[in-house]
Amino acid sequence: MRAISRRAALTGALGLLGGTLLGSTGGCANPSRDQTAQLLASTTPLPERFTVPFVVPPVKQPVARAGGASAYEIVQRRAVLEILPGRQTEVLGYDGLLPGPTIVAPRGEQVTVTHHNELYLPTVVHLHGGHTAAASDGYPTDLLLPATSPTGRRHSGHAHTTGGTSGVVAQGSRPYVYGNNQPAATLWYHDHRMDFTGPQVWRGLAGLYLITNEAEQDLCLPAGDRDLPVMIMDRAFAADGSLAYPSLDPRLLETPGVRDPYTAGVLGDVILVNGRPWPELEVDAARYRLRIVNASNARRYRLGLSPGPTGGGAPFLQVGSDGGLLAAPLAQDEILVAPAERFDVVVDFGAYPVGTEVVLTNVLGLGSTDAVMRFRVVRSVRDESRVPEHLARLEPLQTAPDTPVREWRFTRGGAGGPAHWVINGRAFDPDRMDAWPRLDQTEIWRFSSDLHHPVHVHLSPFQVLRRGSDGPGRWDAGWKDTVDLTPTETVEVAIRFTDHAGRFMLHCHNLEHEDMMMMAAFETVA
Ligand code: C2O
Ligand code: CU
């Protein structure tokens, strides 16, 4: 552990205060209600909003597909992209893209993605929301070393002090196998390297992964050009156009973590959608399915539409959550989306006169971050899509008085000092298992928090049972793999792990918290 002096401890605490004051223009009585993070302002001029066209990330083609299996190859490499108009930005990208290419997998198809690391640093690939065997789940010490790095570099950062030695390390390339035995859903894949996930995702290592199935396609939800990913990331840019991030070690090789006052989380002032700043999309006056993914390191969004639909009514019909379709559509005035959560919503632009400009707003943002993108309704069309009253069969997980309960407390500090974040008072140790849940046994997991912590569990999704003394909140419906904990909140979920025995993790998906040890490992047992 790094020694933290009393002075640093005080600065850390003040840094957090500064962070939580973000968003208040003075006199805000409860400054911590929105974000646990600190704004890193760009030092390059920001582009005018809604001037860059909306794009959909390219769909990756398999190199082989036969007999219910397919194979993909992805190269992790540096690339220079034009993200801000007229500026050059270096990214670390899957195939050199930000976001990476989208993989579309039919349910039940076995997909092998072979990643080639042509970067200069170790990586780990995790399929977020995937029901994945342990060997392919991207355990944070299962490193993929660059082809050119000297062999023998196993870990850096915290693992030096915790003695983590159990990672399965590959060099150059590594296959990740996904069974896709799970409902159609919007997933995403991203870097998960121990201690350095925050900066590596910030620099570009994230992409979409969609699971489809026929039952879903038969519902006649908006499809084709009217089924669009909306992958939202906030970023900050330096004067030279590069991505700014307050790493202690900008090479990302030895010392993990970020400078004060960013240890509570890093927020940017540029909102990217599918890698473009505040884009604009021309839409038909018809229904669209928007697959909202919050791929930001630490920022929470509360999304609305301005103006609202002509004649009133809720602007969003939520049809899906992290784990796939809801049982029935849910009308939502706003969507609150914490890091790593997904919301599939249908928006009916048929409810607007042609010519209307509709802004996807962010009520939690201030200044440049109070909007995400804009739609311009350009033509009236026949719309054959619909949103049926029944979407999918959702089996509720049954709990009983003797259902095992596990507690997971997410707090700042612990033995590492205020720059660290811990679960049940303990910093992450990749070689220590904190629980041994039995496969096929439903458990209740009780998460509690001091500040905002988006809690994510690998392997199997969960259902929210309670928020505090109430039932599930309005954004808790369906199968979830990430749940937004607000300050001093307790959330109980029912979870049942299936199929795969091995070691997995749960952690905070504020990536600055994750990198500063807010992870815990568990081993599922048959
Ligand atoms: Cu999206 Cu363990 O992460
Ligand atoms: Cu956290």
Short mmCIF file of C-alpha atoms and ligand atoms in Angstrom, two decimals:
data_model
loop_
_atom_site.label_atom_id
_atom_site.label_comp_id
_atom_site.label_asym_id
_atom_site.label_seq_id
_atom_site.Cartn_x
_atom_site.Cartn_y
_atom_site.Cartn_z
CA MET A 1 0.00 0.00 0.00
CA ARG A 2 1.13 3.50 -0.56
CA ALA A 3 1.60 5.43 2.63
CA ILE A 4 -0.87 8.26 2.92
CA SER A 5 0.20 11.13 5.11
CA ARG A 6 -2.23 12.98 7.28
CA ARG A 7 -1.90 15.98 5.00
CA ALA A 8 -2.76 13.85 1.97
CA ALA A 9 -5.66 12.39 3.89
CA LEU A 10 -7.03 15.85 4.51
CA THR A 11 -6.53 16.87 0.91
CA GLY A 12 -8.30 13.70 -0.13
CA ALA A 13 -11.30 14.51 1.98
CA LEU A 14 -11.41 18.05 0.65
CA GLY A 15 -11.06 16.75 -2.84
CA LEU A 16 -14.14 14.66 -2.38
CA LEU A 17 -16.02 17.62 -1.03
CA GLY A 18 -14.98 19.64 -4.05
CA GLY A 19 -16.16 16.82 -6.26
CA THR A 20 -19.51 16.50 -4.71
CA LEU A 21 -20.00 20.24 -4.85
CA LEU A 22 -19.83 19.96 -8.59
CA GLY A 23 -23.18 20.74 -10.00
CA SER A 24 -24.07 23.20 -7.31
CA THR A 25 -24.05 26.83 -8.26
CA GLY A 26 -23.85 27.77 -4.61
CA GLY A 27 -26.26 27.29 -1.78
CA CYS A 28 -26.96 23.69 -2.67
CA ALA A 29 -28.14 22.10 0.55
CA ASN A 30 -27.25 18.53 -0.33
CA PRO A 31 -24.23 18.70 -2.59
CA SER A 32 -23.65 14.96 -2.78
CA ARG A 33 -26.97 13.96 -4.24
CA ASP A 34 -25.90 13.69 -7.89
CA GLN A 35 -22.31 12.54 -8.36
CA THR A 36 -19.42 11.12 -6.41
CA ALA A 37 -16.75 12.49 -8.71
CA GLN A 38 -14.89 15.60 -9.78
CA LEU A 39 -15.00 17.49 -13.08
CA LEU A 40 -11.84 17.49 -15.18
CA ALA A 41 -12.41 20.43 -17.53
CA SER A 42 -11.09 20.33 -21.08
CA THR A 43 -8.40 22.84 -21.96
CA THR A 44 -9.23 22.81 -25.65
CA PRO A 45 -12.21 24.80 -26.96
CA LEU A 46 -15.32 22.64 -27.04
CA PRO A 47 -17.19 22.21 -30.32
CA GLU A 48 -20.67 23.59 -30.80
CA ARG A 49 -23.20 20.99 -29.78
CA PHE A 50 -25.44 19.13 -32.25
CA THR A 51 -23.22 19.85 -35.25
CA VAL A 52 -21.56 16.45 -35.69
CA PRO A 53 -23.56 13.64 -37.33
CA PHE A 54 -24.62 10.66 -35.22
CA VAL A 55 -22.95 7.41 -36.24
CA VAL A 56 -23.50 3.77 -35.39
CA PRO A 57 -20.32 1.81 -34.60
CA PRO A 58 -19.52 -0.76 -37.30
CA VAL A 59 -20.76 -4.31 -36.82
CA LYS A 60 -17.86 -6.73 -36.75
CA GLN A 61 -17.91 -9.56 -39.29
CA PRO A 62 -16.78 -13.00 -38.13
CA VAL A 63 -13.78 -14.61 -39.80
CA ALA A 64 -15.66 -17.92 -39.65
CA ARG A 65 -19.21 -19.00 -38.90
CA ALA A 66 -20.40 -22.59 -39.04
CA GLY A 67 -22.28 -25.17 -36.99
CA GLY A 68 -23.58 -22.75 -34.36
CA ALA A 69 -20.20 -21.21 -33.71
CA SER A 70 -18.42 -18.15 -34.96
CA ALA A 71 -14.97 -16.66 -34.63
CA TYR A 72 -13.85 -13.05 -34.51
CA GLU A 73 -10.48 -11.34 -34.40
CA ILE A 74 -9.99 -7.97 -32.73
CA VAL A 75 -6.74 -6.03 -32.67
CA GLN A 76 -6.17 -3.72 -29.72
CA ARG A 77 -4.09 -0.89 -31.07
CA ARG A 78 -3.36 2.80 -30.96
CA ALA A 79 -5.02 5.01 -33.54
CA VAL A 80 -5.44 8.69 -34.21
CA LEU A 81 -9.08 9.68 -34.68
CA GLU A 82 -10.92 12.90 -35.36
CA ILE A 83 -13.30 12.99 -32.40
CA LEU A 84 -13.55 16.75 -31.99
CA PRO A 85 -13.96 18.42 -35.40
CA GLY A 86 -10.57 19.35 -36.83
CA ARG A 87 -8.63 17.86 -33.90
CA GLN A 88 -6.56 14.71 -33.68
CA THR A 89 -6.92 12.41 -30.70
CA GLU A 90 -4.93 9.28 -29.99
CA VAL A 91 -6.99 6.41 -28.61
CA LEU A 92 -6.30 2.88 -27.41
CA GLY A 93 -9.02 1.10 -29.32
CA TYR A 94 -10.42 -2.28 -30.23
CA ASP A 95 -9.50 -2.31 -33.93
CA GLY A 96 -8.34 1.25 -33.27
CA LEU A 97 -11.92 2.49 -32.87
CA LEU A 98 -13.77 4.38 -30.15
CA PRO A 99 -16.05 2.70 -29.36
CA GLY A 100 -14.82 -0.63 -30.68
CA PRO A 101 -16.70 -2.66 -33.28
CA THR A 102 -20.09 -4.09 -32.28
CA ILE A 103 -20.42 -7.85 -32.03
CA VAL A 104 -23.90 -9.20 -32.76
CA ALA A 105 -24.40 -12.74 -31.48
CA PRO A 106 -27.51 -14.87 -31.93
CA ARG A 107 -28.57 -16.45 -28.64
CA GLY A 108 -26.91 -19.85 -28.18
CA GLU A 109 -24.20 -19.31 -30.77
CA GLN A 110 -20.73 -19.96 -29.39
CA VAL A 111 -18.62 -16.93 -30.11
CA THR A 112 -14.83 -16.92 -29.85
CA VAL A 113 -13.23 -13.50 -29.92
CA THR A 114 -9.46 -13.64 -30.26
CA HIS A 115 -7.92 -10.41 -29.07
CA HIS A 116 -4.48 -9.35 -30.23
CA ASN A 117 -2.68 -6.88 -28.01
CA GLU A 118 -0.64 -4.51 -30.16
CA LEU A 119 -0.55 -1.88 -27.42
CA TYR A 120 2.35 -1.27 -25.06
CA LEU A 121 0.53 -2.25 -21.87
CA PRO A 122 -1.33 -5.26 -20.48
CA THR A 123 -5.06 -5.54 -21.09
CA VAL A 124 -7.94 -7.74 -19.93
CA VAL A 125 -11.25 -8.11 -21.79
CA HIS A 126 -14.51 -8.48 -19.88
CA LEU A 127 -17.91 -8.95 -21.50
CA HIS A 128 -20.11 -6.91 -19.18
CA GLY A 129 -23.41 -8.72 -18.57
CA GLY A 130 -22.14 -11.91 -20.20
CA HIS A 131 -22.93 -15.29 -18.69
CA THR A 132 -19.34 -16.33 -19.22
CA ALA A 133 -17.15 -19.18 -17.98
CA ALA A 134 -14.47 -18.01 -15.55
CA ALA A 135 -11.56 -18.61 -17.94
CA SER A 136 -13.00 -16.07 -20.41
CA ASP A 137 -14.55 -13.63 -17.96
CA GLY A 138 -11.61 -11.28 -17.79
CA TYR A 139 -10.48 -11.71 -14.21
CA PRO A 140 -8.40 -8.57 -13.54
CA THR A 141 -5.12 -10.46 -13.23
CA ASP A 142 -5.74 -12.72 -16.27
CA LEU A 143 -3.63 -10.36 -18.32
CA LEU A 144 -3.10 -10.26 -22.05
CA LEU A 145 0.42 -8.88 -22.40
CA PRO A 146 1.46 -7.04 -25.54
CA ALA A 147 3.17 -9.17 -28.13
CA THR A 148 6.31 -7.10 -27.81
CA SER A 149 6.59 -6.84 -24.03
CA PRO A 150 9.27 -8.81 -22.23
CA THR A 151 7.83 -12.02 -20.82
CA GLY A 152 7.60 -12.21 -17.09
CA ARG A 153 5.86 -8.94 -16.38
CA ARG A 154 2.91 -10.36 -14.55
CA HIS A 155 1.44 -7.46 -12.68
CA SER A 156 2.05 -3.95 -11.75
CA GLY A 157 0.46 -1.60 -9.26
CA HIS A 158 -1.37 -2.92 -6.23
CA ALA A 159 -0.65 -6.55 -7.01
CA HIS A 160 2.96 -5.96 -5.98
CA THR A 161 1.83 -5.45 -2.45
CA THR A 162 -1.04 -7.91 -2.26
CA GLY A 163 1.08 -10.66 -3.77
CA GLY A 164 -1.46 -11.59 -6.41
CA THR A 165 0.08 -14.44 -8.35
CA SER A 166 -2.83 -16.49 -9.59
CA GLY A 167 -3.56 -14.73 -12.87
CA VAL A 168 -3.52 -16.73 -16.09
CA VAL A 169 -1.28 -14.58 -18.24
CA ALA A 170 -1.11 -14.74 -22.04
CA GLN A 171 1.11 -12.86 -24.41
CA GLY A 172 0.24 -11.41 -27.80
CA SER A 173 -3.18 -12.91 -28.28
CA ARG A 174 -5.85 -14.67 -26.29
CA PRO A 175 -9.21 -16.23 -27.15
CA TYR A 176 -12.30 -15.33 -25.15
CA VAL A 177 -15.20 -17.77 -25.52
CA TYR A 178 -18.81 -16.67 -25.00
CA GLY A 179 -21.67 -19.17 -24.92
CA ASN A 180 -24.44 -16.57 -25.32
CA ASN A 181 -26.83 -18.80 -23.40
CA GLN A 182 -28.86 -15.89 -22.16
CA PRO A 183 -31.73 -13.69 -23.32
CA ALA A 184 -31.35 -11.11 -26.06
CA ALA A 185 -29.76 -8.07 -24.44
CA THR A 186 -27.53 -5.05 -24.85
CA LEU A 187 -24.12 -5.90 -23.40
CA TRP A 188 -20.78 -4.22 -23.72
CA TYR A 189 -17.17 -5.31 -23.53
CA HIS A 190 -14.41 -3.28 -22.00
CA ASP A 191 -11.00 -3.41 -20.43
CA HIS A 192 -10.72 -4.85 -16.91
CA ARG A 193 -7.01 -4.75 -16.17
CA MET A 194 -6.29 -4.64 -12.46
CA ASP A 195 -5.55 -1.10 -11.21
CA PHE A 196 -5.78 0.53 -14.66
CA THR A 197 -9.31 -0.10 -15.92
CA GLY A 198 -10.32 3.57 -15.55
CA PRO A 199 -7.65 5.09 -17.80
CA GLN A 200 -7.76 2.22 -20.31
CA VAL A 201 -11.50 2.51 -20.80
CA TRP A 202 -11.24 6.31 -20.85
CA ARG A 203 -8.72 6.07 -23.68
CA GLY A 204 -11.07 3.93 -25.73
CA LEU A 205 -11.19 0.24 -24.77
CA ALA A 206 -14.97 -0.29 -24.82
CA GLY A 207 -17.43 -1.62 -27.38
CA LEU A 208 -20.97 -2.97 -27.78
CA TYR A 209 -22.03 -6.61 -27.80
CA LEU A 210 -25.64 -7.40 -28.69
CA ILE A 211 -27.33 -10.75 -28.17
CA THR A 212 -30.36 -11.30 -30.39
CA ASN A 213 -33.00 -14.00 -30.64
CA GLU A 214 -35.95 -14.79 -32.82
CA ALA A 215 -38.64 -14.34 -30.19
CA GLU A 216 -37.46 -10.79 -29.72
CA GLN A 217 -37.37 -10.12 -33.45
CA ASP A 218 -40.97 -11.38 -33.75
CA LEU A 219 -42.22 -8.69 -31.38
CA CYS A 220 -42.05 -6.04 -34.14
CA LEU A 221 -40.18 -3.56 -31.98
CA PRO A 222 -38.44 -0.87 -34.04
CA ALA A 223 -35.66 -2.57 -35.98
CA GLY A 224 -32.98 -1.99 -38.59
CA ASP A 225 -32.14 1.71 -38.93
CA ARG A 226 -34.58 2.41 -36.12
CA ASP A 227 -32.75 0.24 -33.56
CA LEU A 228 -29.80 2.34 -32.45
CA PRO A 229 -27.12 2.06 -29.79
CA VAL A 230 -26.60 5.20 -27.72
CA MET A 231 -23.32 4.55 -25.94
CA ILE A 232 -22.65 7.57 -23.74
CA MET A 233 -19.19 8.50 -22.41
CA ASP A 234 -18.01 11.77 -20.93
CA ARG A 235 -14.43 12.73 -21.67
CA ALA A 236 -12.03 15.65 -21.24
CA PHE A 237 -9.60 16.86 -23.89
CA ALA A 238 -6.24 18.59 -23.46
CA ALA A 239 -5.16 21.64 -25.47
CA ASP A 240 -3.39 19.43 -28.03
CA GLY A 241 -6.56 17.41 -28.65
CA SER A 242 -5.46 14.39 -26.64
CA LEU A 243 -7.69 12.72 -24.08
CA ALA A 244 -6.96 14.21 -20.65
CA TYR A 245 -6.99 11.95 -17.58
CA PRO A 246 -5.34 12.62 -14.20
CA SER A 247 -3.31 9.40 -13.89
CA LEU A 248 -0.52 9.34 -11.33
CA ASP A 249 1.45 7.32 -13.89
CA PRO A 250 0.49 8.54 -17.38
CA ARG A 251 2.23 5.50 -18.94
CA LEU A 252 -0.12 3.24 -16.95
CA LEU A 253 2.64 0.81 -16.14
CA GLU A 254 3.48 1.08 -12.43
CA THR A 255 1.54 3.36 -10.11
CA PRO A 256 -2.24 3.05 -10.19
CA GLY A 257 -4.68 5.77 -9.31
CA VAL A 258 -5.43 9.38 -10.04
CA ARG A 259 -4.32 12.70 -8.59
CA ASP A 260 -6.25 14.57 -6.00
CA PRO A 261 -8.93 15.83 -6.25
CA TYR A 262 -10.10 13.15 -8.68
CA THR A 263 -9.93 10.10 -6.42
CA ALA A 264 -13.72 10.10 -6.04
CA GLY A 265 -14.14 9.69 -9.80
CA VAL A 266 -13.36 11.54 -13.04
CA LEU A 267 -16.00 13.47 -14.97
CA GLY A 268 -15.41 15.05 -18.38
CA ASP A 269 -17.13 18.06 -19.91
CA VAL A 270 -17.56 16.56 -23.40
CA ILE A 271 -20.39 14.11 -23.93
CA LEU A 272 -19.66 11.52 -26.59
CA VAL A 273 -22.37 9.32 -28.11
CA ASN A 274 -20.92 6.38 -30.03
CA GLY A 275 -17.65 8.31 -30.00
CA ARG A 276 -18.99 11.63 -31.39
CA PRO A 277 -19.48 14.82 -29.35
CA TRP A 278 -23.17 15.73 -28.85
CA PRO A 279 -24.20 14.36 -32.25
CA GLU A 280 -27.37 15.07 -34.18
CA LEU A 281 -29.48 12.44 -35.91
CA GLU A 282 -32.18 13.00 -38.51
CA VAL A 283 -35.10 10.72 -37.70
CA ASP A 284 -38.37 9.68 -39.31
CA ALA A 285 -41.56 10.55 -37.47
CA ALA A 286 -41.67 6.98 -36.21
CA ARG A 287 -40.75 4.78 -33.27
CA TYR A 288 -37.08 4.20 -32.51
CA ARG A 289 -35.48 1.77 -30.14
CA LEU A 290 -32.57 3.40 -28.34
CA ARG A 291 -30.16 1.10 -26.51
CA ILE A 292 -28.77 3.45 -23.91
CA VAL A 293 -25.43 2.35 -22.43
CA ASN A 294 -23.65 4.47 -19.84
CA ALA A 295 -20.00 3.72 -20.61
CA SER A 296 -18.73 6.68 -18.56
CA ASN A 297 -16.15 6.13 -15.84
CA ALA A 298 -18.08 7.85 -13.05
CA ARG A 299 -20.87 10.08 -14.40
CA ARG A 300 -24.54 9.42 -13.70
CA TYR A 301 -27.12 10.84 -16.11
CA ARG A 302 -30.77 11.64 -15.74
CA LEU A 303 -32.03 11.65 -19.30
CA GLY A 304 -35.13 13.41 -20.60
CA LEU A 305 -36.49 14.64 -23.91
CA SER A 306 -37.05 18.32 -24.64
CA PRO A 307 -39.61 19.11 -25.83
CA GLY A 308 -41.72 16.24 -24.52
CA PRO A 309 -44.12 14.47 -26.89
CA THR A 310 -46.86 16.67 -28.33
CA GLY A 311 -50.05 15.97 -26.41
CA GLY A 312 -48.23 14.83 -23.29
CA GLY A 313 -47.45 11.30 -22.25
CA ALA A 314 -44.20 9.77 -21.17
CA PRO A 315 -41.34 10.34 -23.60
CA PHE A 316 -39.77 6.92 -23.01
CA LEU A 317 -41.26 3.44 -23.07
CA GLN A 318 -38.67 1.28 -21.39
CA VAL A 319 -38.59 -2.18 -22.97
CA GLY A 320 -35.32 -3.56 -21.64
CA SER A 321 -32.81 -3.37 -18.80
CA ASP A 322 -29.26 -4.69 -18.35
CA GLY A 323 -30.24 -8.33 -18.81
CA GLY A 324 -32.71 -8.03 -21.70
CA LEU A 325 -36.41 -7.39 -22.25
CA LEU A 326 -38.76 -6.45 -19.43
CA ALA A 327 -41.94 -8.49 -18.94
CA ALA A 328 -43.97 -5.46 -20.05
CA PRO A 329 -43.12 -1.96 -21.25
CA LEU A 330 -42.73 0.71 -18.60
CA ALA A 331 -43.54 4.38 -19.26
CA GLN A 332 -40.72 6.61 -17.98
CA ASP A 333 -40.55 10.41 -17.86
CA GLU A 334 -36.82 10.23 -17.27
CA ILE A 335 -34.13 7.58 -17.30
CA LEU A 336 -31.56 7.61 -14.51
CA VAL A 337 -28.54 5.70 -15.74
CA ALA A 338 -25.47 5.04 -13.59
CA PRO A 339 -22.14 3.87 -14.99
CA ALA A 340 -22.41 0.50 -16.81
CA GLU A 341 -26.22 0.32 -16.68
CA ARG A 342 -28.26 -0.17 -19.86
CA PHE A 343 -31.79 0.95 -20.64
CA ASP A 344 -33.51 -0.08 -23.86
CA VAL A 345 -36.24 2.46 -24.57
CA VAL A 346 -38.65 3.17 -27.41
CA VAL A 347 -39.19 6.81 -28.35
CA ASP A 348 -42.01 7.68 -30.74
CA PHE A 349 -40.91 10.59 -32.90
CA GLY A 350 -44.31 10.20 -34.61
CA ALA A 351 -45.58 12.23 -31.64
CA TYR A 352 -43.72 15.31 -32.95
CA PRO A 353 -44.44 17.51 -35.96
CA VAL A 354 -41.92 17.19 -38.79
CA GLY A 355 -39.24 19.82 -38.28
CA THR A 356 -39.07 19.48 -34.49
CA GLU A 357 -35.65 19.34 -32.85
CA VAL A 358 -35.74 17.05 -29.84
CA VAL A 359 -32.86 17.20 -27.38
CA LEU A 360 -31.87 14.23 -25.24
CA THR A 361 -31.25 16.21 -22.07
CA ASN A 362 -29.29 15.38 -18.93
CA VAL A 363 -30.97 16.92 -15.92
CA LEU A 364 -27.93 16.13 -13.74
CA GLY A 365 -25.56 17.99 -16.06
CA LEU A 366 -24.58 21.63 -15.96
CA GLY A 367 -23.37 23.74 -18.84
CA SER A 368 -21.94 21.59 -21.61
CA THR A 369 -23.11 18.35 -19.99
CA ASP A 370 -26.78 19.24 -19.71
CA ALA A 371 -27.48 17.63 -23.08
CA VAL A 372 -26.36 14.42 -24.75
CA MET A 373 -27.51 14.59 -28.39
CA ARG A 374 -30.28 15.94 -30.60
CA PHE A 375 -32.82 14.36 -32.91
CA ARG A 376 -34.33 16.26 -35.83
CA VAL A 377 -37.63 14.89 -37.08
CA VAL A 378 -37.38 15.16 -40.86
CA ARG A 379 -40.13 13.15 -42.56
CA SER A 380 -43.41 11.43 -41.92
CA VAL A 381 -43.52 7.75 -42.77
CA ARG A 382 -45.60 4.64 -42.29
CA ASP A 383 -44.50 2.97 -39.10
CA GLU A 384 -45.20 -0.72 -38.78
CA SER A 385 -43.37 -1.19 -35.51
CA ARG A 386 -45.21 -1.63 -32.26
CA VAL A 387 -44.56 -2.13 -28.56
CA PRO A 388 -46.60 -5.15 -27.44
CA GLU A 389 -48.02 -5.33 -23.94
CA HIS A 390 -46.09 -8.51 -23.21
CA LEU A 391 -42.44 -8.53 -24.10
CA ALA A 392 -40.85 -11.56 -22.45
CA ARG A 393 -41.40 -14.12 -19.75
CA LEU A 394 -39.47 -13.11 -16.69
CA GLU A 395 -39.18 -15.69 -13.97
CA PRO A 396 -39.08 -14.04 -10.53
CA LEU A 397 -36.35 -15.45 -8.28
CA GLN A 398 -38.05 -16.91 -5.22
CA THR A 399 -36.68 -16.13 -1.80
CA ALA A 400 -37.72 -17.63 1.54
CA PRO A 401 -36.92 -16.91 5.20
CA ASP A 402 -34.00 -19.31 5.01
CA THR A 403 -32.51 -17.84 1.81
CA PRO A 404 -28.84 -17.09 2.51
CA VAL A 405 -28.07 -13.39 2.88
CA ARG A 406 -24.71 -11.79 2.17
CA GLU A 407 -23.72 -8.25 3.08
CA TRP A 408 -21.50 -6.08 0.90
CA ARG A 409 -20.65 -2.62 2.26
CA PHE A 410 -19.14 -0.11 -0.17
CA THR A 411 -17.20 2.66 1.57
CA ARG A 412 -14.30 5.02 1.21
CA GLY A 413 -11.05 4.44 3.09
CA GLY A 414 -10.05 1.30 4.92
CA ALA A 415 -6.43 0.61 5.70
CA GLY A 416 -5.30 2.28 2.46
CA GLY A 417 -6.51 5.71 3.55
CA PRO A 418 -9.02 8.04 1.92
CA ALA A 419 -7.66 7.56 -1.59
CA HIS A 420 -8.84 3.97 -1.38
CA TRP A 421 -12.29 2.43 -1.68
CA VAL A 422 -13.18 -0.84 -0.05
CA ILE A 423 -15.88 -3.51 0.28
CA ASN A 424 -16.65 -4.76 3.80
CA GLY A 425 -13.64 -2.76 4.94
CA ARG A 426 -11.22 -4.73 2.79
CA ALA A 427 -9.22 -3.78 -0.26
CA PHE A 428 -9.31 -6.09 -3.27
CA ASP A 429 -6.92 -9.01 -3.22
CA PRO A 430 -7.10 -11.13 -6.37
CA ASP A 431 -6.09 -14.24 -4.42
CA ARG A 432 -8.68 -13.90 -1.67
CA MET A 433 -12.21 -15.23 -2.15
CA ASP A 434 -14.83 -13.50 -0.02
CA ALA A 435 -17.75 -15.83 -0.73
CA TRP A 436 -18.47 -19.29 -2.12
CA PRO A 437 -22.02 -19.18 -3.49
CA ARG A 438 -23.52 -22.50 -4.61
CA LEU A 439 -24.63 -22.78 -8.19
CA ASP A 440 -28.43 -22.88 -8.66
CA GLN A 441 -29.03 -21.59 -5.12
CA THR A 442 -30.84 -18.26 -4.85
CA GLU A 443 -29.23 -15.84 -2.40
CA ILE A 444 -30.05 -12.36 -1.17
CA TRP A 445 -27.22 -9.89 -1.55
CA ARG A 446 -27.51 -6.73 0.51
CA PHE A 447 -25.47 -3.81 -0.83
CA SER A 448 -24.97 -0.68 1.24
CA SER A 449 -23.05 2.48 0.52
CA ASP A 450 -21.60 5.66 1.95
CA LEU A 451 -21.66 7.61 -1.35
CA HIS A 452 -22.70 6.84 -4.94
CA HIS A 453 -21.56 3.39 -5.97
CA PRO A 454 -22.84 1.61 -9.10
CA VAL A 455 -22.50 -2.00 -7.95
CA HIS A 456 -21.88 -4.67 -10.58
CA VAL A 457 -21.81 -8.47 -10.24
CA HIS A 458 -20.27 -10.78 -12.81
CA LEU A 459 -21.65 -14.10 -14.15
CA SER A 460 -25.38 -13.89 -13.42
CA PRO A 461 -27.95 -11.12 -13.30
CA PHE A 462 -30.09 -10.23 -10.29
CA GLN A 463 -33.52 -8.83 -9.46
CA VAL A 464 -33.89 -5.86 -7.14
CA LEU A 465 -36.07 -6.74 -4.13
CA ARG A 466 -35.86 -3.62 -2.00
CA ARG A 467 -34.41 -0.12 -1.85
CA GLY A 468 -34.18 0.89 1.79
CA SER A 469 -37.54 0.05 3.31
CA ASP A 470 -39.39 0.33 -0.02
CA GLY A 471 -39.75 -2.03 -2.93
CA PRO A 472 -37.66 -1.69 -6.09
CA GLY A 473 -37.21 1.82 -7.47
CA ARG A 474 -38.62 3.04 -10.78
CA TRP A 475 -35.41 2.21 -12.66
CA ASP A 476 -34.87 -1.20 -11.07
CA ALA A 477 -37.17 -3.30 -13.26
CA GLY A 478 -36.10 -6.50 -14.97
CA TRP A 479 -32.85 -8.42 -14.88
CA LYS A 480 -30.02 -6.18 -13.71
CA ASP A 481 -26.28 -6.66 -13.47
CA THR A 482 -25.49 -3.19 -12.16
CA VAL A 483 -27.47 -1.26 -9.59
CA ASP A 484 -27.13 2.41 -8.69
CA LEU A 485 -26.55 2.91 -4.96
CA THR A 486 -27.03 6.46 -3.74
CA PRO A 487 -25.46 7.83 -0.54
CA THR A 488 -26.29 5.87 2.62
CA GLU A 489 -28.60 3.58 0.73
CA THR A 490 -29.18 -0.15 1.12
CA VAL A 491 -30.39 -2.25 -1.81
CA GLU A 492 -31.28 -5.92 -1.62
CA VAL A 493 -31.23 -8.12 -4.67
CA ALA A 494 -32.01 -11.77 -5.36
CA ILE A 495 -29.28 -13.51 -7.31
CA ARG A 496 -28.75 -17.05 -8.52
CA PHE A 497 -25.54 -18.15 -10.19
CA THR A 498 -25.82 -20.91 -12.76
CA ASP A 499 -23.67 -23.13 -14.97
CA HIS A 500 -20.15 -21.89 -14.38
CA ALA A 501 -18.07 -22.83 -11.35
CA GLY A 502 -15.03 -20.67 -10.79
CA ARG A 503 -13.89 -17.30 -9.61
CA PHE A 504 -15.75 -14.14 -10.46
CA MET A 505 -16.14 -10.71 -9.00
CA LEU A 506 -18.33 -7.96 -7.84
CA HIS A 507 -17.19 -4.38 -7.74
CA CYS A 508 -18.05 -0.75 -7.95
CA HIS A 509 -18.32 0.38 -11.58
CA ASN A 510 -17.15 3.87 -10.81
CA LEU A 511 -13.88 2.96 -12.48
CA GLU A 512 -11.78 5.21 -10.26
CA HIS A 513 -13.19 3.37 -7.24
CA GLU A 514 -12.66 0.01 -8.93
CA ASP A 515 -9.00 0.82 -9.63
CA MET A 516 -8.51 1.91 -6.03
CA MET A 517 -9.49 -1.54 -4.73
CA MET A 518 -13.31 -1.48 -4.59
CA MET A 519 -13.61 -5.04 -5.86
CA ALA A 520 -14.18 -8.41 -4.23
CA ALA A 521 -13.79 -11.91 -5.59
CA PHE A 522 -16.06 -14.88 -5.02
CA GLU A 523 -15.95 -18.46 -6.18
CA THR A 524 -19.05 -20.27 -7.35
CA VAL A 525 -19.13 -23.93 -6.40
CA ALA A 526 -21.17 -26.83 -7.77
CU1 C2O B 1 -18.27 -3.67 -16.67
CU2 C2O B 1 -16.39 -6.04 -13.91
O1 C2O B 1 -17.25 -4.81 -15.28
CU CU B 2 -17.88 3.30 -5.95
#
